[in-house]
Short mmCIF file of C-alpha atoms in Angstrom, two decimals:
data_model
loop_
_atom_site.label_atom_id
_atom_site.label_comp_id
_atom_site.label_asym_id
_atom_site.label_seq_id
_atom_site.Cartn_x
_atom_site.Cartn_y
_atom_site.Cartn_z
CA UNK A 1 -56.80 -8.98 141.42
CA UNK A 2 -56.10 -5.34 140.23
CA UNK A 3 -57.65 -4.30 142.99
CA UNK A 4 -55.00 -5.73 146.06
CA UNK A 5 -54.00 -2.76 148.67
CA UNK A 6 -49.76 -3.54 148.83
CA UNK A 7 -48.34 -5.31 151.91
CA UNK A 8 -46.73 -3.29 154.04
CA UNK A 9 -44.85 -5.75 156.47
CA UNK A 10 -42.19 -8.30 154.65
CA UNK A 11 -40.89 -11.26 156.15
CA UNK A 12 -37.87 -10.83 158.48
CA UNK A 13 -35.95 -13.16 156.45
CA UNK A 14 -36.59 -13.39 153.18
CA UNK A 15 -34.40 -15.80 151.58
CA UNK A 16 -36.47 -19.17 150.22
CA UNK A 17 -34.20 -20.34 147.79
CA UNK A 18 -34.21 -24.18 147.51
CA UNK A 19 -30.18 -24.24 147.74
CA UNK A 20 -28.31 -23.43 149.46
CA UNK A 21 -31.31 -22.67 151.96
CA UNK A 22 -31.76 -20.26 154.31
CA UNK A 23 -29.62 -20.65 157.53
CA UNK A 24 -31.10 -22.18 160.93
CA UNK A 25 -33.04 -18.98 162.89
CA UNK A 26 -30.62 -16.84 165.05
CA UNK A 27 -27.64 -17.84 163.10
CA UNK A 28 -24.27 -15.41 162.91
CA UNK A 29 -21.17 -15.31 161.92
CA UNK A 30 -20.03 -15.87 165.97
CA UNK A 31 -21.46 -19.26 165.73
CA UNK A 32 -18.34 -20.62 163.89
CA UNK A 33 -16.09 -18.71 166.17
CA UNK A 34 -14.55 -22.47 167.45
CA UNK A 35 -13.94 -23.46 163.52
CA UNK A 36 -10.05 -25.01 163.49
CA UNK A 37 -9.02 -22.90 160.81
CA UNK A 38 -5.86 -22.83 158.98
CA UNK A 39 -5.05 -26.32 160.79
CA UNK A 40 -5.20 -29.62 158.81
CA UNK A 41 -7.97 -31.85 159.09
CA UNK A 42 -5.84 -34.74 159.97
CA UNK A 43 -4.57 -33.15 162.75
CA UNK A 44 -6.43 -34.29 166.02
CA UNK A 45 -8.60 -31.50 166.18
CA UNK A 46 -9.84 -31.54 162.34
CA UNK A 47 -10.80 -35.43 163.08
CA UNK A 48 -12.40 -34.64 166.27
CA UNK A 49 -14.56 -31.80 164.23
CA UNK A 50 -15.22 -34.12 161.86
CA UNK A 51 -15.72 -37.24 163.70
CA UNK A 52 -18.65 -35.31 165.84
CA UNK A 53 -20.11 -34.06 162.69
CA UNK A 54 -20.54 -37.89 161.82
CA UNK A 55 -21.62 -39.00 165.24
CA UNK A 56 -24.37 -36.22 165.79
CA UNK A 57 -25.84 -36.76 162.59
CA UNK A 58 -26.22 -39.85 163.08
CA UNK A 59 -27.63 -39.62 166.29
CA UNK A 60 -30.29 -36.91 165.01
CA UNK A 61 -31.22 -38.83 162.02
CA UNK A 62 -31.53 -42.21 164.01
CA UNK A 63 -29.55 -44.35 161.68
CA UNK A 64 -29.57 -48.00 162.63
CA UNK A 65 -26.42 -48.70 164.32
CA UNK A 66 -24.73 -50.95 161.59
CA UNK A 67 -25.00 -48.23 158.93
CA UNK A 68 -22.07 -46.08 158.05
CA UNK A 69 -22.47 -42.09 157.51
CA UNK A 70 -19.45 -40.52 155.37
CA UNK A 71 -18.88 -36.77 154.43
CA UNK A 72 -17.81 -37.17 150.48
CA UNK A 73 -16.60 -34.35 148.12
CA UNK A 74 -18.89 -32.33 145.72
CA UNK A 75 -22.17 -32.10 147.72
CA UNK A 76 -25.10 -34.39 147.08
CA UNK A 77 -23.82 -34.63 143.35
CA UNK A 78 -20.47 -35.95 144.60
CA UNK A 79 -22.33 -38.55 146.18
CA UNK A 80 -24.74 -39.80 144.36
CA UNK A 81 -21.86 -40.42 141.55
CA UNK A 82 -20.25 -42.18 144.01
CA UNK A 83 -22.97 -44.60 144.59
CA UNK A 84 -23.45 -44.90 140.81
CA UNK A 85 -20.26 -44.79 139.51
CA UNK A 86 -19.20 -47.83 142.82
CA UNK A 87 -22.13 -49.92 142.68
CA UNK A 88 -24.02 -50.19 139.59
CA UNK A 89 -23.42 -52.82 137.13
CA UNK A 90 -23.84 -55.92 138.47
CA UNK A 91 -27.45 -56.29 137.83
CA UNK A 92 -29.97 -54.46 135.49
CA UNK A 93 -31.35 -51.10 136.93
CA UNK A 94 -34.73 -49.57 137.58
CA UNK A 95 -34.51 -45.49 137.31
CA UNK A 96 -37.36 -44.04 138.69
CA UNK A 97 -37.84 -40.29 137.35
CA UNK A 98 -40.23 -37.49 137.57
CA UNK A 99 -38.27 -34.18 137.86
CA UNK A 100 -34.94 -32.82 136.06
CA UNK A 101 -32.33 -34.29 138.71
CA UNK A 102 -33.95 -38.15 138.70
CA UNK A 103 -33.68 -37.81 134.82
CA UNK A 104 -30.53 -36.77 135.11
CA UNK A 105 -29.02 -39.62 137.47
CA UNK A 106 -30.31 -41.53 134.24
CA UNK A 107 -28.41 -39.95 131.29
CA UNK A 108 -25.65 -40.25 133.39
CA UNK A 109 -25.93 -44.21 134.20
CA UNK A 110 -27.05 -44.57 130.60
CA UNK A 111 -24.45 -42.28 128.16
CA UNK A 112 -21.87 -41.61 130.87
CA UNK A 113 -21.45 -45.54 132.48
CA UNK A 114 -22.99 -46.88 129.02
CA UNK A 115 -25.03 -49.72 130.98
CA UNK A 116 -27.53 -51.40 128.55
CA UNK A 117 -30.32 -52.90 131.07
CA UNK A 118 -31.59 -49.63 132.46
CA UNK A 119 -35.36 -49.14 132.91
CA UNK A 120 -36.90 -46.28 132.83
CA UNK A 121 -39.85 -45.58 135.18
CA UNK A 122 -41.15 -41.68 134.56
CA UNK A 123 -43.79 -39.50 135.06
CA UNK A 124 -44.47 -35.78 134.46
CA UNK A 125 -44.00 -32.58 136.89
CA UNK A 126 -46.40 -32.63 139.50
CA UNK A 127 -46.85 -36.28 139.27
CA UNK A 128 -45.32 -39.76 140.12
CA UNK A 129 -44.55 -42.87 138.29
CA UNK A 130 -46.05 -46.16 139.21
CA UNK A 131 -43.97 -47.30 141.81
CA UNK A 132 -45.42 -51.04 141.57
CA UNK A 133 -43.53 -51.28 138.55
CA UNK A 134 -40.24 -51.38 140.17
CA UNK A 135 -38.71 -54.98 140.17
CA UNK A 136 -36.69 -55.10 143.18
CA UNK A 137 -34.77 -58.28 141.59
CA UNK A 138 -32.70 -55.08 140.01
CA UNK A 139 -30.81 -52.04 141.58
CA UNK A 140 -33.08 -48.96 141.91
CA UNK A 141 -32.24 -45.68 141.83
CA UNK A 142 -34.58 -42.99 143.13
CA UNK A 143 -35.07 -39.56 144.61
CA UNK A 144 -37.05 -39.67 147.70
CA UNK A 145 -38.35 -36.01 147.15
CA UNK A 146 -38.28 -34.29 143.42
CA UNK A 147 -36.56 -30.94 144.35
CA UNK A 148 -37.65 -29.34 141.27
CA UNK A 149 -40.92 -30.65 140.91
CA UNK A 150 -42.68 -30.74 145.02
CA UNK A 151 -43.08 -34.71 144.66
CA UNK A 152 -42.01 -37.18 146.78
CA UNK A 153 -42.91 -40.50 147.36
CA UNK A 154 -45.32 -41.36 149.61
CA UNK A 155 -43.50 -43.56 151.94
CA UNK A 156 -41.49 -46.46 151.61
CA UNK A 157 -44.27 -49.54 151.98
CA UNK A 158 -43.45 -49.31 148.15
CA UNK A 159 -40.08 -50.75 148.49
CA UNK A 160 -39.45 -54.70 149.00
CA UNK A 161 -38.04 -55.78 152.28
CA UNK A 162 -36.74 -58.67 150.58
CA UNK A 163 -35.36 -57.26 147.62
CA UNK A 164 -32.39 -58.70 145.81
CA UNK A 165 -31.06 -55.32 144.00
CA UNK A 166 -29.80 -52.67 145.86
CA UNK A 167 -32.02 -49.45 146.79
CA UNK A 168 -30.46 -46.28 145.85
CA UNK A 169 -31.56 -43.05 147.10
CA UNK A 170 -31.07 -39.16 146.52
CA UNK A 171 -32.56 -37.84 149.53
CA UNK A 172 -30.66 -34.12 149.51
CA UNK A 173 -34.46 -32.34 149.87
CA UNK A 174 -36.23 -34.78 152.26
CA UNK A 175 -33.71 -36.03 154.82
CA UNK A 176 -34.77 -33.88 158.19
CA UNK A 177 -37.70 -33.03 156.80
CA UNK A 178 -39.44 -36.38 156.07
CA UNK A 179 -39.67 -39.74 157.67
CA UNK A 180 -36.80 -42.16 156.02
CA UNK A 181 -37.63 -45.46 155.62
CA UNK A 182 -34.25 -46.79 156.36
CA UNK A 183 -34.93 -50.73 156.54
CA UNK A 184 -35.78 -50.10 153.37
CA UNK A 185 -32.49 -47.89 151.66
CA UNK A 186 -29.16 -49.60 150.84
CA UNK A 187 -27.50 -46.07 149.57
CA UNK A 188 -28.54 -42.32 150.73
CA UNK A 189 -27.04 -39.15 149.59
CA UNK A 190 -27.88 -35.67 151.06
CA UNK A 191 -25.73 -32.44 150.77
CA UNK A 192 -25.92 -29.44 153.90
CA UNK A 193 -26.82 -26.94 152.47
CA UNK A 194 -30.89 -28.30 151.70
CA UNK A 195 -33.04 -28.38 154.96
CA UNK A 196 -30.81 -27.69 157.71
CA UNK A 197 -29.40 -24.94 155.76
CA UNK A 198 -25.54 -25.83 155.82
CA UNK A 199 -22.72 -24.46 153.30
CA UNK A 200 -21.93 -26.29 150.10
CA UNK A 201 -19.59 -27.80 148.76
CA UNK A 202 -19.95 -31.42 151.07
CA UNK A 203 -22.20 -34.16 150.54
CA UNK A 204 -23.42 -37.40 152.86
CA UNK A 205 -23.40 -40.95 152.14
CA UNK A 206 -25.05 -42.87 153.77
CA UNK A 207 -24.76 -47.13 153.27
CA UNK A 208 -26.61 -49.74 154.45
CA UNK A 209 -24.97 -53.27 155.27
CA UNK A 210 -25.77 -54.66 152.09
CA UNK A 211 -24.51 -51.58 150.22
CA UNK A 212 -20.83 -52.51 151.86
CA UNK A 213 -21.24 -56.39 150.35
CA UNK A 214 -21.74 -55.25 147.28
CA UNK A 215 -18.87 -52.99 147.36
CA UNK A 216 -16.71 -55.81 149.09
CA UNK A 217 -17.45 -58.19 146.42
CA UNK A 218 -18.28 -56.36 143.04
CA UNK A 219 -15.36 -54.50 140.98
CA UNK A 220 -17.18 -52.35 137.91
CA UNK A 221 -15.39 -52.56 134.78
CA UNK A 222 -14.48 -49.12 134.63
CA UNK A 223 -12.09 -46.97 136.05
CA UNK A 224 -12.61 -45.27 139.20
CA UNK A 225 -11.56 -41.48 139.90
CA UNK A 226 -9.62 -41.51 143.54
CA UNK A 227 -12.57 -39.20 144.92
CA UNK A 228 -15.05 -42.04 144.21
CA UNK A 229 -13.50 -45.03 145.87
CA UNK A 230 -14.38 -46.61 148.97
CA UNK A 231 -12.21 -49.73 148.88
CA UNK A 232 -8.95 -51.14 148.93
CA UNK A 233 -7.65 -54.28 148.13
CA UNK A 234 -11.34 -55.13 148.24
CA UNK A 235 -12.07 -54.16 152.14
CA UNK A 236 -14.18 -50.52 152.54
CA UNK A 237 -12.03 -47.67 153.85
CA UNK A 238 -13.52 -47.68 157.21
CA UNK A 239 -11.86 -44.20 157.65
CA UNK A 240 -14.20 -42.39 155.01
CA UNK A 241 -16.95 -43.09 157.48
CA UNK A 242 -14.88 -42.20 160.97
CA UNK A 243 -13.60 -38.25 159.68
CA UNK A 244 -11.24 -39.57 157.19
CA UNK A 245 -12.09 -37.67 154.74
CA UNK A 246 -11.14 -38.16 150.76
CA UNK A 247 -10.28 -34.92 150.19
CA UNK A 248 -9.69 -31.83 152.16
CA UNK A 249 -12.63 -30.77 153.53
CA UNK A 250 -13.88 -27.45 154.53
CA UNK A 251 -13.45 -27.20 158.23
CA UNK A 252 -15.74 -23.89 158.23
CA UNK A 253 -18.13 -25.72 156.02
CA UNK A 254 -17.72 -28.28 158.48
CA UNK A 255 -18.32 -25.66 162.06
CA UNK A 256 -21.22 -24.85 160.23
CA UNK A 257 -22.68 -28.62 159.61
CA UNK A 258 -21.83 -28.89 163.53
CA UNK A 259 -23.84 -25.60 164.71
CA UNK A 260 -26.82 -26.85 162.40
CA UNK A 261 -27.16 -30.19 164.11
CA UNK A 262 -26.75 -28.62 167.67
CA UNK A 263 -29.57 -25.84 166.57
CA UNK A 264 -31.57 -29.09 165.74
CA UNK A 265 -30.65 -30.91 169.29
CA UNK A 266 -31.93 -27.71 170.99
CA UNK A 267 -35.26 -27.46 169.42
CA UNK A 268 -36.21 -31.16 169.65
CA UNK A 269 -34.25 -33.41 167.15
CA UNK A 270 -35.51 -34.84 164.20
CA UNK A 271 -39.55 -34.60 165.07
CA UNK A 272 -39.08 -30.88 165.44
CA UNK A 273 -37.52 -30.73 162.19
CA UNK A 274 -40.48 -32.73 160.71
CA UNK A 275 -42.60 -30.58 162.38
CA UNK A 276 -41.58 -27.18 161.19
CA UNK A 277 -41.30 -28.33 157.78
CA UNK A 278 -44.22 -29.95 157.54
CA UNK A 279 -46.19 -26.45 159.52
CA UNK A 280 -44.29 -24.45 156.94
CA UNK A 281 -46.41 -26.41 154.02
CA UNK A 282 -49.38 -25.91 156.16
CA UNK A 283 -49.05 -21.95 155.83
CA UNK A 284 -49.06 -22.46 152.02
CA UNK A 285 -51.56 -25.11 151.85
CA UNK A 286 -53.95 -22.67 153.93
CA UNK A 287 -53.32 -19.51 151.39
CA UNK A 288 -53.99 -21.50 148.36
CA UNK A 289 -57.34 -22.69 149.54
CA UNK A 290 -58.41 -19.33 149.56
CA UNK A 291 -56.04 -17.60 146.70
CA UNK A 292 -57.75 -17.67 143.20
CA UNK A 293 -53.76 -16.85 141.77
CA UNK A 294 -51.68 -19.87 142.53
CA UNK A 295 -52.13 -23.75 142.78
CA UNK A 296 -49.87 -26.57 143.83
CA UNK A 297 -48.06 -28.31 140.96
CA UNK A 298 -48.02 -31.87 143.35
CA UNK A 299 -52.30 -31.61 143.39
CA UNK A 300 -51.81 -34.83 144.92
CA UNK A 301 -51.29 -33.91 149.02
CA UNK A 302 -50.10 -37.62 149.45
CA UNK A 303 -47.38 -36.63 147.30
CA UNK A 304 -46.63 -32.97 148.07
CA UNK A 305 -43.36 -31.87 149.23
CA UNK A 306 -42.98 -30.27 152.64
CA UNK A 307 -39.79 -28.68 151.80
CA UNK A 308 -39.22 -27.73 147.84
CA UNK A 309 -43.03 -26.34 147.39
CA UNK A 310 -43.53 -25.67 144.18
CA UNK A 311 -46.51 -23.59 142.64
CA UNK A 312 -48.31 -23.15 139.38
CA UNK A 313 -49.54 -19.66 138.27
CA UNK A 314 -53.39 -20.85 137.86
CA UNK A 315 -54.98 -17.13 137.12
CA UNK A 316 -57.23 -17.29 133.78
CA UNK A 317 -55.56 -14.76 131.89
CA UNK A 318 -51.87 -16.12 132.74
CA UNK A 319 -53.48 -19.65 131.55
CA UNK A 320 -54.23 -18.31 128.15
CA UNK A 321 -50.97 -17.25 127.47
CA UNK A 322 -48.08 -19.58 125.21
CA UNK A 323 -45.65 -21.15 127.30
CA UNK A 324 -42.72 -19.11 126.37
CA UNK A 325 -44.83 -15.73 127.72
CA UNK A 326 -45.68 -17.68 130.94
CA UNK A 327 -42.48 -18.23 131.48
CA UNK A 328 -41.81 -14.24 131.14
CA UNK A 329 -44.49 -13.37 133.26
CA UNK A 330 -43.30 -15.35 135.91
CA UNK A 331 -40.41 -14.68 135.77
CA UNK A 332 -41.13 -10.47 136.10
CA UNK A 333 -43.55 -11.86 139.57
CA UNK A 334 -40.07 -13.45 141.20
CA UNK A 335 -38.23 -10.09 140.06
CA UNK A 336 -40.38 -8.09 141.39
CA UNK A 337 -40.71 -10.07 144.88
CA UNK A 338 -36.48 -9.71 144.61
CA UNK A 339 -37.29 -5.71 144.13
CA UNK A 340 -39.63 -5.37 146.88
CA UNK A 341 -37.47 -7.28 149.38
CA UNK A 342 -39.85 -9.52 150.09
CA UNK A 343 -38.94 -13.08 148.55
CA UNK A 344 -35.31 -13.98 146.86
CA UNK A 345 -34.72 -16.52 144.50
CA UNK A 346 -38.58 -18.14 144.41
CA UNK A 347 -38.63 -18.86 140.70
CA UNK A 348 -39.05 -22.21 139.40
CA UNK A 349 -36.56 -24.69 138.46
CA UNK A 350 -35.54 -24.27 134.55
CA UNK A 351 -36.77 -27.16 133.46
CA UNK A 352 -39.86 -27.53 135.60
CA UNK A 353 -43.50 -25.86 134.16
CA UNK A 354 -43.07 -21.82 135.10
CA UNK A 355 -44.33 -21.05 138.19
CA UNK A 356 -42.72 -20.47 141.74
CA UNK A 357 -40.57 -22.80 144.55
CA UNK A 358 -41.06 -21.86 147.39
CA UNK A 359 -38.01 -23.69 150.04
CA UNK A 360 -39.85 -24.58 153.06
CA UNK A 361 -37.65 -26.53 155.37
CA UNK A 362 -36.65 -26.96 159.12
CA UNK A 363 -34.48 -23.20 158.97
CA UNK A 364 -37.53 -21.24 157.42
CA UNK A 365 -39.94 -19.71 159.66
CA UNK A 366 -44.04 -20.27 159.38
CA UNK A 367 -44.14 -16.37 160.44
CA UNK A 368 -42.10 -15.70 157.65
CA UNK A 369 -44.02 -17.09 154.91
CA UNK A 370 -47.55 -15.80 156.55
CA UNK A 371 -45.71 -12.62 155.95
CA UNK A 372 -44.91 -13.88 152.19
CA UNK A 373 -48.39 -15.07 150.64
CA UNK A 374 -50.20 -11.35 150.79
CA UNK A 375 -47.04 -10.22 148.53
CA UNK A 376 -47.61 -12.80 145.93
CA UNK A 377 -50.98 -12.27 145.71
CA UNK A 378 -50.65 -8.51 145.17
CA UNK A 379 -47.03 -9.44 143.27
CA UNK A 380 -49.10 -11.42 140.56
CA UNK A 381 -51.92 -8.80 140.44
CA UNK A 382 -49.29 -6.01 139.45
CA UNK A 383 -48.11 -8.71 136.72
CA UNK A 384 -51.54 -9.79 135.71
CA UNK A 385 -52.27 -5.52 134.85
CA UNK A 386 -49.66 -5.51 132.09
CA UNK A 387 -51.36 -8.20 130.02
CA UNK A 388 -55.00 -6.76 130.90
#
């Protein structure tokens, strides 16, 4: 590999980081020209922002009419505790983990709410548990796509139709990008700022009918913090999911959600977002069947993520070093892309095997990452030369 000439054209946008991702092709600073800033978001025209922002989603994402979409506090991490910290309890749990935020939803249900009947259904980076282990008598709670590890599942023929626990599921990396099996969720959470590249800050929730039963009819033992509750006096707060929000939201964060979800009306809807994702993987899959440098850390295709790609470092001489010096030398390949201008913020997740993630959802461009591969390959050749 000593022997690669250097790239001379970079990609016109260079920014792959895995969140917040890059923003939707063609945006500018004009696009949020028609934010209502300074005004309050209960005023008519912060509702009316809002209340679109709800409606279009929902309309791009082709929710089934009878589910409710809200816009929460604190991103996808806002609401996913919301789910937990609202819902859980009144039945033993099923926590299915292979990456660093699944495990994490678990040490918070397990040290943080102190539940006792948690199972714990895990696999390794790069893999995925086996999901007919789940017992869908219980509540399970699941990522749909492991952002820091490429793997999602498969599709949801996994999950019961009949199931008696609730399904709950962090989506933030896969909704846009990957076909939802909705019949089959009771809870979703997504933030913005993952594949149509919004600000941060905001997350979704998403709830099925059953989700609102169990909320209707099950108080958890605990106290709630204001910013997690969705009832009163044992009814949902209908409002959360109309543009009331629970806090003050961000009605530039909220311009920008809007301009997103018109960008994706334009271009198709949700197929066309599936489609570019899923043509963005297809640039990468194409390189590494004929790089001798890299390889997929999902080896599984079934299982592969279309949108947080991540890549091992599979080069002999990087393979026979210890883990703390593969770590180094991937990290000086992602500093160097940053040097070069032509790839920002590619490194793998901290807790993930060291290697590369490579963001490759609905706002990234296939050009842009044809553009990419020839610098990695000449990146790692320049690395590979200072342990020769």
């Amino acid at each position: 590999m000593t022997n690669i000439v250097k790239p001379t054209a970079k990609p016109n946008n260079p920014n792959f980081s895995s969140g917040p991702c890059s923003k939707r092709p063609g945006f500018t600073l004009e696009a949020l020209k028609d934010a209502p800033l300074g005004r309050s978001h209960r005023a008519k025209i912060g509702k009316d922002k809002l209340s679109e922002t709800i409606t279009r989603t929902k309309d791009v994402l082709g929710l089934p009419a009878d589910y409710r979409l809200g816009i929460v506090p604190a991103s996808d991490t806002g609401a996913v505790e919301m789910a937990l910290w609202s819902l859980l309890g009144a039945r033993g749990i099923d926590m299915v983990q292979w990456e660093s935020f699944g495990k994490g939803w678990v040490n918070d249900v397990k040290t943080q709410l102190k539940l006792e009947d948690v199972r714990e259904i895990k696999a390794d980076y790069g893999q995925i548990p086996d999901l007919s282990q789940v017992d869908f008598s219980r509540d399970v709670v699941f990522t749909w796509n492991g952002t820091t590890s490429g793997v999602c599942v498969p599709n949801g023929d996994w999950i019961a139709a009949d199931r008696e626990g609730l399904t709950i599921c962090d989506a933030t990396s896969a909704v846009f990008a990957m076909d939802i099996a909705w019949d089959k969720i009771d809870v979703l959470t997504y933030s913005w700022q993952k594949v149509m590249g919004g600000e941060g800050a905001h997350g979704v929730l998403v709830l099925s009918p059953r989700a609102v039963e169990r909320l209707e009819s099950y108080t958890p033992p605990w106290p709630l913090p204001k910013i997690f509750r969705m009832t009163k006096s044992g009814k949902l707060i209908e409002g959360i999911f109309t543009g009331e929000t629970i806090n003050t939201p961000s009605m530039l964060c909220v311009e920008d959600a809007l301009d997103g979800l018109r960008w994706a009306e334009e271009i198709g809807g949700l197929s066309a977002l599936k489609a570019r994702s899923q043509a963005n993987l297809a640039v990468l899959e194409n390189w590494i069947a004929k790089t001798d440098g890299f390889e997929f850390l999902a080896a599984d295709k079934a299982i592969r993520s279309n949108t947080s790609v991540c890549l091992l470092i599979s080069a002999d001489w990087f393979k026979a070093l210890d883990e703390d010096e593969k770590t180094r030398a991937s990290k000086k390949l992602v500093a160097l892309m940053e040097a070069e201008g032509a790839a920002f913020d590619i490194g793998s997740y901290r807790d993930a095997p060291a290697g590369l993630r490579i963001w490759c959802g609905a706002t990234v461009e296939a050009d842009d990452l044809k553009l990419l591969t020839p610098w990695l390959d000449w990146g790692l050749s320049q690395i590979a030369a200072e342990y020769a």
